[in-house]
mmCIF file of C-alpha atoms in Angstrom:
data_model
loop_
_atom_site.group_PDB
_atom_site.id
_atom_site.type_symbol
_atom_site.label_atom_id
_atom_site.label_comp_id
_atom_site.label_asym_id
_atom_site.label_seq_id
_atom_site.Cartn_x
_atom_site.Cartn_y
_atom_site.Cartn_z
ATOM 1 C CA UNK A 14 33.697 -68.954 18.121
ATOM 2 C CA UNK A 15 31.097 -68.304 20.807
ATOM 3 C CA UNK A 16 32.111 -71.452 22.705
ATOM 4 C CA UNK A 17 35.780 -70.395 22.657
ATOM 5 C CA UNK A 18 34.884 -66.977 24.000
ATOM 6 C CA UNK A 19 33.003 -68.369 26.959
ATOM 7 C CA UNK A 20 35.750 -70.950 27.580
ATOM 8 C CA UNK A 21 38.428 -68.220 27.676
ATOM 9 C CA UNK A 22 36.412 -65.789 29.715
ATOM 10 C CA UNK A 23 35.472 -68.380 32.290
ATOM 11 C CA UNK A 24 31.800 -67.657 31.819
ATOM 12 C CA UNK A 25 29.222 -70.191 30.898
ATOM 13 C CA UNK A 26 26.932 -69.726 27.931
ATOM 14 C CA UNK A 27 23.866 -67.569 28.544
ATOM 15 C CA UNK A 28 20.934 -69.550 29.927
ATOM 16 C CA UNK A 29 18.549 -70.708 27.255
ATOM 17 C CA UNK A 30 14.928 -69.862 27.689
ATOM 18 C CA UNK A 31 12.657 -72.924 27.791
ATOM 19 C CA UNK A 32 10.492 -73.513 24.724
ATOM 20 C CA UNK A 33 7.109 -71.868 24.548
ATOM 21 C CA UNK A 34 5.308 -75.182 25.051
ATOM 22 C CA UNK A 35 7.127 -75.739 28.352
ATOM 23 C CA UNK A 36 6.256 -72.229 29.552
ATOM 24 C CA UNK A 37 2.612 -72.740 28.628
ATOM 25 C CA UNK A 38 2.495 -76.040 30.511
ATOM 26 C CA UNK A 39 4.148 -74.433 33.525
ATOM 27 C CA UNK A 40 1.660 -71.561 33.477
ATOM 28 C CA UNK A 41 -1.348 -73.715 32.578
ATOM 29 C CA UNK A 42 -2.650 -73.940 36.181
ATOM 30 C CA UNK A 43 -2.561 -70.128 36.393
ATOM 31 C CA UNK A 44 -4.946 -69.572 33.512
ATOM 32 C CA UNK A 45 -8.027 -71.516 34.695
ATOM 33 C CA UNK A 46 -7.310 -70.759 38.342
ATOM 34 C CA UNK A 47 -7.055 -67.001 37.893
ATOM 35 C CA UNK A 48 -9.949 -66.986 35.444
ATOM 36 C CA UNK A 49 -12.221 -68.694 37.956
ATOM 37 C CA UNK A 50 -10.972 -66.390 40.713
ATOM 38 C CA UNK A 51 -11.589 -63.310 38.599
ATOM 39 C CA UNK A 52 -15.088 -64.431 37.671
ATOM 40 C CA UNK A 53 -15.826 -65.155 41.336
ATOM 41 C CA UNK A 54 -14.625 -61.677 42.342
ATOM 42 C CA UNK A 55 -16.714 -60.027 39.629
ATOM 43 C CA UNK A 56 -19.741 -62.038 40.729
ATOM 44 C CA UNK A 57 -19.167 -61.213 44.403
ATOM 45 C CA UNK A 58 -18.851 -57.507 43.631
ATOM 46 C CA UNK A 59 -21.935 -57.759 41.393
ATOM 47 C CA UNK A 60 -20.155 -56.060 38.506
ATOM 48 C CA UNK A 61 -22.296 -56.454 35.369
ATOM 49 C CA UNK A 62 -20.826 -57.680 32.121
ATOM 50 C CA UNK A 63 -22.072 -54.953 29.832
ATOM 51 C CA UNK A 64 -20.658 -56.472 26.627
ATOM 52 C CA UNK A 65 -21.446 -53.230 24.812
ATOM 53 C CA UNK A 66 -18.349 -53.453 22.623
ATOM 54 C CA UNK A 67 -19.107 -57.054 21.683
ATOM 55 C CA UNK A 68 -22.656 -56.240 20.605
ATOM 56 C CA UNK A 69 -21.742 -54.323 17.377
ATOM 57 C CA UNK A 70 -19.873 -57.352 16.045
ATOM 58 C CA UNK A 71 -22.892 -59.529 16.769
ATOM 59 C CA UNK A 72 -25.328 -57.073 15.171
ATOM 60 C CA UNK A 73 -23.101 -56.611 12.127
ATOM 61 C CA UNK A 74 -22.915 -60.385 11.779
ATOM 62 C CA UNK A 75 -26.716 -60.621 11.933
ATOM 63 C CA UNK A 76 -27.140 -57.931 9.285
ATOM 64 C CA UNK A 77 -24.546 -59.566 7.077
ATOM 65 C CA UNK A 78 -26.064 -63.040 7.433
ATOM 66 C CA UNK A 79 -29.497 -61.694 6.512
ATOM 67 C CA UNK A 80 -28.134 -60.157 3.306
ATOM 68 C CA UNK A 81 -28.643 -56.559 4.437
ATOM 69 C CA UNK A 82 -25.048 -55.445 3.934
ATOM 70 C CA UNK A 83 -26.163 -51.816 3.941
ATOM 71 C CA UNK A 84 -26.887 -52.108 7.678
ATOM 72 C CA UNK A 85 -23.399 -53.261 8.654
ATOM 73 C CA UNK A 86 -21.891 -49.759 8.764
ATOM 74 C CA UNK A 87 -23.615 -46.598 9.907
ATOM 75 C CA UNK A 88 -24.286 -43.887 7.308
ATOM 76 C CA UNK A 89 -21.436 -41.391 7.045
ATOM 77 C CA UNK A 90 -22.212 -38.044 8.695
ATOM 78 C CA UNK A 91 -20.126 -34.850 8.552
ATOM 79 C CA UNK A 92 -19.138 -35.579 12.164
ATOM 80 C CA UNK A 93 -18.523 -39.080 13.508
ATOM 81 C CA UNK A 94 -21.008 -39.449 16.362
ATOM 82 C CA UNK A 95 -20.519 -43.086 17.389
ATOM 83 C CA UNK A 96 -24.096 -43.838 16.332
ATOM 84 C CA UNK A 97 -25.115 -47.167 14.754
ATOM 85 C CA UNK A 98 -27.569 -47.716 11.874
ATOM 86 C CA UNK A 99 -31.137 -46.848 12.797
ATOM 87 C CA UNK A 100 -32.326 -50.466 12.666
ATOM 88 C CA UNK A 101 -29.821 -51.631 15.273
ATOM 89 C CA UNK A 102 -31.824 -50.423 18.274
ATOM 90 C CA UNK A 103 -34.542 -52.966 17.490
ATOM 91 C CA UNK A 104 -31.958 -55.671 16.797
ATOM 92 C CA UNK A 105 -30.313 -54.986 20.167
ATOM 93 C CA UNK A 106 -33.613 -55.263 22.041
ATOM 94 C CA UNK A 107 -34.378 -58.510 20.251
ATOM 95 C CA UNK A 108 -30.999 -59.830 21.435
ATOM 96 C CA UNK A 109 -31.917 -58.968 25.045
ATOM 97 C CA UNK A 110 -29.541 -56.002 25.326
ATOM 98 C CA UNK A 111 -30.437 -52.773 27.081
ATOM 99 C CA UNK A 112 -28.009 -49.895 26.854
ATOM 100 C CA UNK A 113 -26.143 -47.678 24.435
ATOM 101 C CA UNK A 114 -25.481 -49.302 21.059
ATOM 102 C CA UNK A 115 -22.170 -48.555 19.343
ATOM 103 C CA UNK A 116 -21.511 -48.726 15.587
ATOM 104 C CA UNK A 117 -19.485 -51.450 13.882
ATOM 105 C CA UNK A 118 -15.973 -50.163 13.063
ATOM 106 C CA UNK A 119 -14.094 -53.382 12.226
ATOM 107 C CA UNK A 120 -13.200 -54.686 8.751
ATOM 108 C CA UNK A 121 -16.108 -56.512 7.051
ATOM 109 C CA UNK A 122 -14.492 -59.931 7.457
ATOM 110 C CA UNK A 123 -15.351 -59.706 11.173
ATOM 111 C CA UNK A 124 -19.028 -59.343 10.207
ATOM 112 C CA UNK A 125 -18.799 -62.478 8.095
ATOM 113 C CA UNK A 126 -17.231 -64.456 10.963
ATOM 114 C CA UNK A 127 -19.847 -63.298 13.481
ATOM 115 C CA UNK A 128 -22.572 -64.046 10.952
ATOM 116 C CA UNK A 129 -21.403 -67.666 11.044
ATOM 117 C CA UNK A 130 -21.253 -67.634 14.852
ATOM 118 C CA UNK A 131 -24.801 -66.286 14.972
ATOM 119 C CA UNK A 132 -26.078 -69.448 13.325
ATOM 120 C CA UNK A 133 -25.117 -71.589 16.301
ATOM 121 C CA UNK A 134 -25.331 -69.244 19.300
ATOM 122 C CA UNK A 135 -27.363 -66.232 20.398
ATOM 123 C CA UNK A 136 -25.839 -63.048 21.788
ATOM 124 C CA UNK A 137 -26.264 -63.975 25.439
ATOM 125 C CA UNK A 138 -24.438 -67.281 24.909
ATOM 126 C CA UNK A 139 -21.667 -65.502 23.003
ATOM 127 C CA UNK A 140 -21.271 -62.873 25.728
ATOM 128 C CA UNK A 141 -21.099 -65.590 28.387
ATOM 129 C CA UNK A 142 -18.399 -67.429 26.453
ATOM 130 C CA UNK A 143 -16.442 -64.215 25.918
ATOM 131 C CA UNK A 144 -16.595 -63.535 29.665
ATOM 132 C CA UNK A 145 -14.598 -66.726 30.191
ATOM 133 C CA UNK A 146 -12.303 -66.602 27.163
ATOM 134 C CA UNK A 147 -11.224 -62.965 27.480
ATOM 135 C CA UNK A 148 -9.660 -63.248 30.978
ATOM 136 C CA UNK A 149 -7.775 -66.342 29.782
ATOM 137 C CA UNK A 150 -6.540 -64.407 26.729
ATOM 138 C CA UNK A 151 -5.324 -61.593 28.980
ATOM 139 C CA UNK A 152 -3.377 -64.104 31.059
ATOM 140 C CA UNK A 153 -1.901 -65.656 27.927
ATOM 141 C CA UNK A 154 -0.946 -62.189 26.663
ATOM 142 C CA UNK A 155 0.938 -61.511 29.898
ATOM 143 C CA UNK A 156 2.764 -64.823 29.494
ATOM 144 C CA UNK A 157 3.746 -63.994 25.915
ATOM 145 C CA UNK A 158 4.872 -60.510 26.966
ATOM 146 C CA UNK A 159 7.150 -62.097 29.587
ATOM 147 C CA UNK A 160 8.799 -64.247 26.937
ATOM 148 C CA UNK A 161 9.047 -61.435 24.396
ATOM 149 C CA UNK A 162 10.613 -59.010 26.885
ATOM 150 C CA UNK A 163 13.298 -61.430 28.054
ATOM 151 C CA UNK A 164 12.515 -60.515 31.656
ATOM 152 C CA UNK A 165 14.852 -62.286 34.108
ATOM 153 C CA UNK A 166 12.105 -62.755 36.703
ATOM 154 C CA UNK A 167 10.090 -65.941 36.823
ATOM 155 C CA UNK A 168 6.851 -66.344 34.957
ATOM 156 C CA UNK A 169 4.624 -66.366 38.037
ATOM 157 C CA UNK A 170 5.750 -62.970 39.492
ATOM 158 C CA UNK A 171 5.714 -61.398 36.029
ATOM 159 C CA UNK A 172 2.191 -62.559 35.177
ATOM 160 C CA UNK A 173 0.882 -61.603 38.615
ATOM 161 C CA UNK A 174 2.344 -58.074 38.478
ATOM 162 C CA UNK A 175 1.226 -57.581 34.870
ATOM 163 C CA UNK A 176 -2.350 -58.566 35.717
ATOM 164 C CA UNK A 177 -2.476 -56.301 38.760
ATOM 165 C CA UNK A 178 -1.207 -53.346 36.740
ATOM 166 C CA UNK A 179 -3.581 -54.144 33.890
ATOM 167 C CA UNK A 180 -6.660 -54.431 36.077
ATOM 168 C CA UNK A 181 -5.769 -51.202 37.919
ATOM 169 C CA UNK A 182 -6.223 -49.208 34.713
ATOM 170 C CA UNK A 183 -9.473 -48.242 32.981
ATOM 171 C CA UNK A 184 -8.128 -49.830 29.791
ATOM 172 C CA UNK A 185 -8.011 -53.305 31.302
ATOM 173 C CA UNK A 186 -11.188 -53.043 33.366
ATOM 174 C CA UNK A 187 -13.289 -51.615 30.533
ATOM 175 C CA UNK A 188 -11.981 -54.242 28.123
ATOM 176 C CA UNK A 189 -13.122 -57.014 30.464
ATOM 177 C CA UNK A 190 -16.490 -55.511 31.359
ATOM 178 C CA UNK A 191 -17.299 -54.614 27.757
ATOM 179 C CA UNK A 192 -15.997 -57.948 26.408
ATOM 180 C CA UNK A 193 -13.938 -56.109 23.835
ATOM 181 C CA UNK A 194 -12.672 -57.958 20.787
ATOM 182 C CA UNK A 195 -9.522 -55.849 21.179
ATOM 183 C CA UNK A 196 -8.380 -58.386 23.773
ATOM 184 C CA UNK A 197 -8.070 -60.990 21.023
ATOM 185 C CA UNK A 198 -6.331 -58.462 18.766
ATOM 186 C CA UNK A 199 -3.838 -57.589 21.523
ATOM 187 C CA UNK A 200 -3.143 -61.284 22.130
ATOM 188 C CA UNK A 201 -2.377 -61.875 18.442
ATOM 189 C CA UNK A 202 -0.117 -58.795 18.216
ATOM 190 C CA UNK A 203 1.890 -59.807 21.291
ATOM 191 C CA UNK A 204 2.043 -63.372 19.949
ATOM 192 C CA UNK A 205 3.502 -62.000 16.699
ATOM 193 C CA UNK A 206 6.143 -60.059 18.630
ATOM 194 C CA UNK A 207 7.030 -63.079 20.771
ATOM 195 C CA UNK A 208 7.329 -65.311 17.704
ATOM 196 C CA UNK A 209 9.638 -62.739 16.124
ATOM 197 C CA UNK A 210 11.902 -62.819 19.197
ATOM 198 C CA UNK A 211 11.836 -66.633 19.035
ATOM 199 C CA UNK A 212 13.017 -66.500 15.398
ATOM 200 C CA UNK A 213 9.761 -67.884 14.070
ATOM 201 C CA UNK A 214 9.019 -65.298 11.359
ATOM 202 C CA UNK A 215 6.417 -67.300 9.456
ATOM 203 C CA UNK A 216 4.164 -67.853 12.457
ATOM 204 C CA UNK A 217 4.802 -64.246 13.546
ATOM 205 C CA UNK A 218 3.508 -62.861 10.270
ATOM 206 C CA UNK A 219 0.525 -65.204 10.269
ATOM 207 C CA UNK A 220 -0.434 -64.193 13.824
ATOM 208 C CA UNK A 221 -0.256 -60.494 12.970
ATOM 209 C CA UNK A 222 -2.396 -60.899 9.852
ATOM 210 C CA UNK A 223 -4.943 -62.987 11.775
ATOM 211 C CA UNK A 224 -5.786 -59.958 13.920
ATOM 212 C CA UNK A 225 -7.718 -58.594 10.887
ATOM 213 C CA UNK A 226 -7.214 -54.983 11.937
ATOM 214 C CA UNK A 227 -5.439 -52.074 10.289
ATOM 215 C CA UNK A 228 -3.283 -50.684 13.079
ATOM 216 C CA UNK A 229 -1.302 -53.920 13.708
ATOM 217 C CA UNK A 230 -0.048 -53.630 10.109
ATOM 218 C CA UNK A 231 2.330 -50.945 11.395
ATOM 219 C CA UNK A 232 4.463 -53.711 12.906
ATOM 220 C CA UNK A 233 4.770 -55.272 9.452
ATOM 221 C CA UNK A 234 6.389 -52.042 8.267
ATOM 222 C CA UNK A 235 8.950 -52.368 11.061
ATOM 223 C CA UNK A 236 9.669 -55.907 9.884
ATOM 224 C CA UNK A 237 10.199 -54.667 6.352
ATOM 225 C CA UNK A 238 12.482 -51.842 7.488
ATOM 226 C CA UNK A 239 14.542 -54.126 9.753
ATOM 227 C CA UNK A 240 15.033 -56.835 7.156
ATOM 228 C CA UNK A 241 12.569 -59.363 8.612
ATOM 229 C CA UNK A 242 11.479 -60.294 5.109
ATOM 230 C CA UNK A 243 10.097 -63.737 5.966
ATOM 231 C CA UNK A 244 7.824 -62.297 8.656
ATOM 232 C CA UNK A 245 6.657 -59.574 6.293
ATOM 233 C CA UNK A 246 6.073 -62.073 3.485
ATOM 234 C CA UNK A 247 4.080 -64.335 5.811
ATOM 235 C CA UNK A 248 1.998 -61.370 6.927
ATOM 236 C CA UNK A 249 1.375 -60.324 3.314
ATOM 237 C CA UNK A 250 0.457 -63.858 2.211
ATOM 238 C CA UNK A 251 -1.899 -64.392 5.143
ATOM 239 C CA UNK A 252 -3.447 -60.977 4.632
ATOM 240 C CA UNK A 253 -3.951 -61.687 0.938
ATOM 241 C CA UNK A 254 -5.595 -65.008 1.768
ATOM 242 C CA UNK A 255 -7.974 -63.329 4.218
ATOM 243 C CA UNK A 256 -8.697 -60.675 1.636
ATOM 244 C CA UNK A 257 -9.588 -63.303 -0.953
ATOM 245 C CA UNK A 258 -11.987 -64.819 1.573
ATOM 246 C CA UNK A 259 -13.961 -61.596 1.315
ATOM 247 C CA UNK A 260 -15.061 -62.422 -2.214
ATOM 248 C CA UNK A 261 -16.769 -65.788 -1.670
ATOM 249 C CA UNK A 262 -18.196 -64.500 1.592
ATOM 250 C CA UNK A 263 -19.435 -61.353 -0.175
ATOM 251 C CA UNK A 264 -17.734 -59.288 2.490
ATOM 252 C CA UNK A 265 -16.150 -57.373 -0.356
ATOM 253 C CA UNK A 266 -19.471 -55.629 -0.901
ATOM 254 C CA UNK A 267 -19.018 -53.915 2.451
ATOM 255 C CA UNK A 268 -15.486 -52.664 1.720
ATOM 256 C CA UNK A 269 -16.559 -49.294 0.216
ATOM 257 C CA UNK A 270 -18.706 -48.606 3.291
ATOM 258 C CA UNK A 271 -15.807 -49.631 5.554
ATOM 259 C CA UNK A 272 -13.372 -47.241 3.867
ATOM 260 C CA UNK A 273 -15.905 -44.400 4.009
ATOM 261 C CA UNK A 274 -16.453 -45.103 7.702
ATOM 262 C CA UNK A 275 -12.706 -45.202 8.304
ATOM 263 C CA UNK A 276 -12.231 -41.892 6.494
ATOM 264 C CA UNK A 277 -15.046 -40.368 8.522
ATOM 265 C CA UNK A 278 -13.382 -41.399 11.788
ATOM 266 C CA UNK A 279 -9.991 -40.152 10.574
ATOM 267 C CA UNK A 280 -11.484 -36.753 9.778
ATOM 268 C CA UNK A 281 -12.944 -36.638 13.289
ATOM 269 C CA UNK A 282 -9.541 -37.320 14.827
ATOM 270 C CA UNK A 283 -7.876 -34.696 12.652
ATOM 271 C CA UNK A 284 -10.443 -32.056 13.614
ATOM 272 C CA UNK A 285 -10.542 -32.122 17.440
ATOM 273 C CA UNK A 286 -11.981 -28.630 17.569
ATOM 274 C CA UNK A 287 -15.307 -29.798 16.171
ATOM 275 C CA UNK A 288 -18.064 -29.919 18.747
ATOM 276 C CA UNK A 289 -20.712 -32.550 18.298
ATOM 277 C CA UNK A 290 -24.207 -31.025 18.170
#
């Protein structure tokens, strides 16, 4: 029926977008090239990589690996003050970090993963690796956003403009300088959206669940409401599998502390009039 319509109207069929693999290969030279250029610019400007937002994941992983699960999350106070457990200041100095130490606010499975990473690399090596991987992930996120949006412009102008706009905002700059794990989360969320547009619901749900965060689950509700049942089922199955991993890894012991911490932060957001002492 579609072919007859285009034959009668004199119009050709709409252009088909190349497969994702072809777009990745076409954009492959951009990723290492721009990453090296960005690192060179940061080095020339002498901008320090603070990695302050990466440190809590490392410290939580160290506490978890040592069997001190009580030091993964900060004690709950009446007001959320962004303060870590008391023992973390010494841990941070031992890791060679000088600066403000933030608390760990991610699900406990992240602590288990970083506990495994801590067995093969110290914090400085991890921060150096993140300084290279995160810019590449930002570039890949821009590429996926181009595909998901169906933008008619070519991939090169789109990625270039997206990066300029991103790095002109505090959100993008702070994420790079602090080596935020949110860059990986954003990449997985955009990948899930792109896979949904490409009619790949199973991989879309798996990518969303792999972000191991609570707020991306909102997109799963949209899938359920719009009838994307396969994407939602994939998300639920992957999430269940990751949840079951918490038991052999003993991350489940940290779940009560995580929920208390989450409730503490939610109360802080719902009571903006409170003034921290």
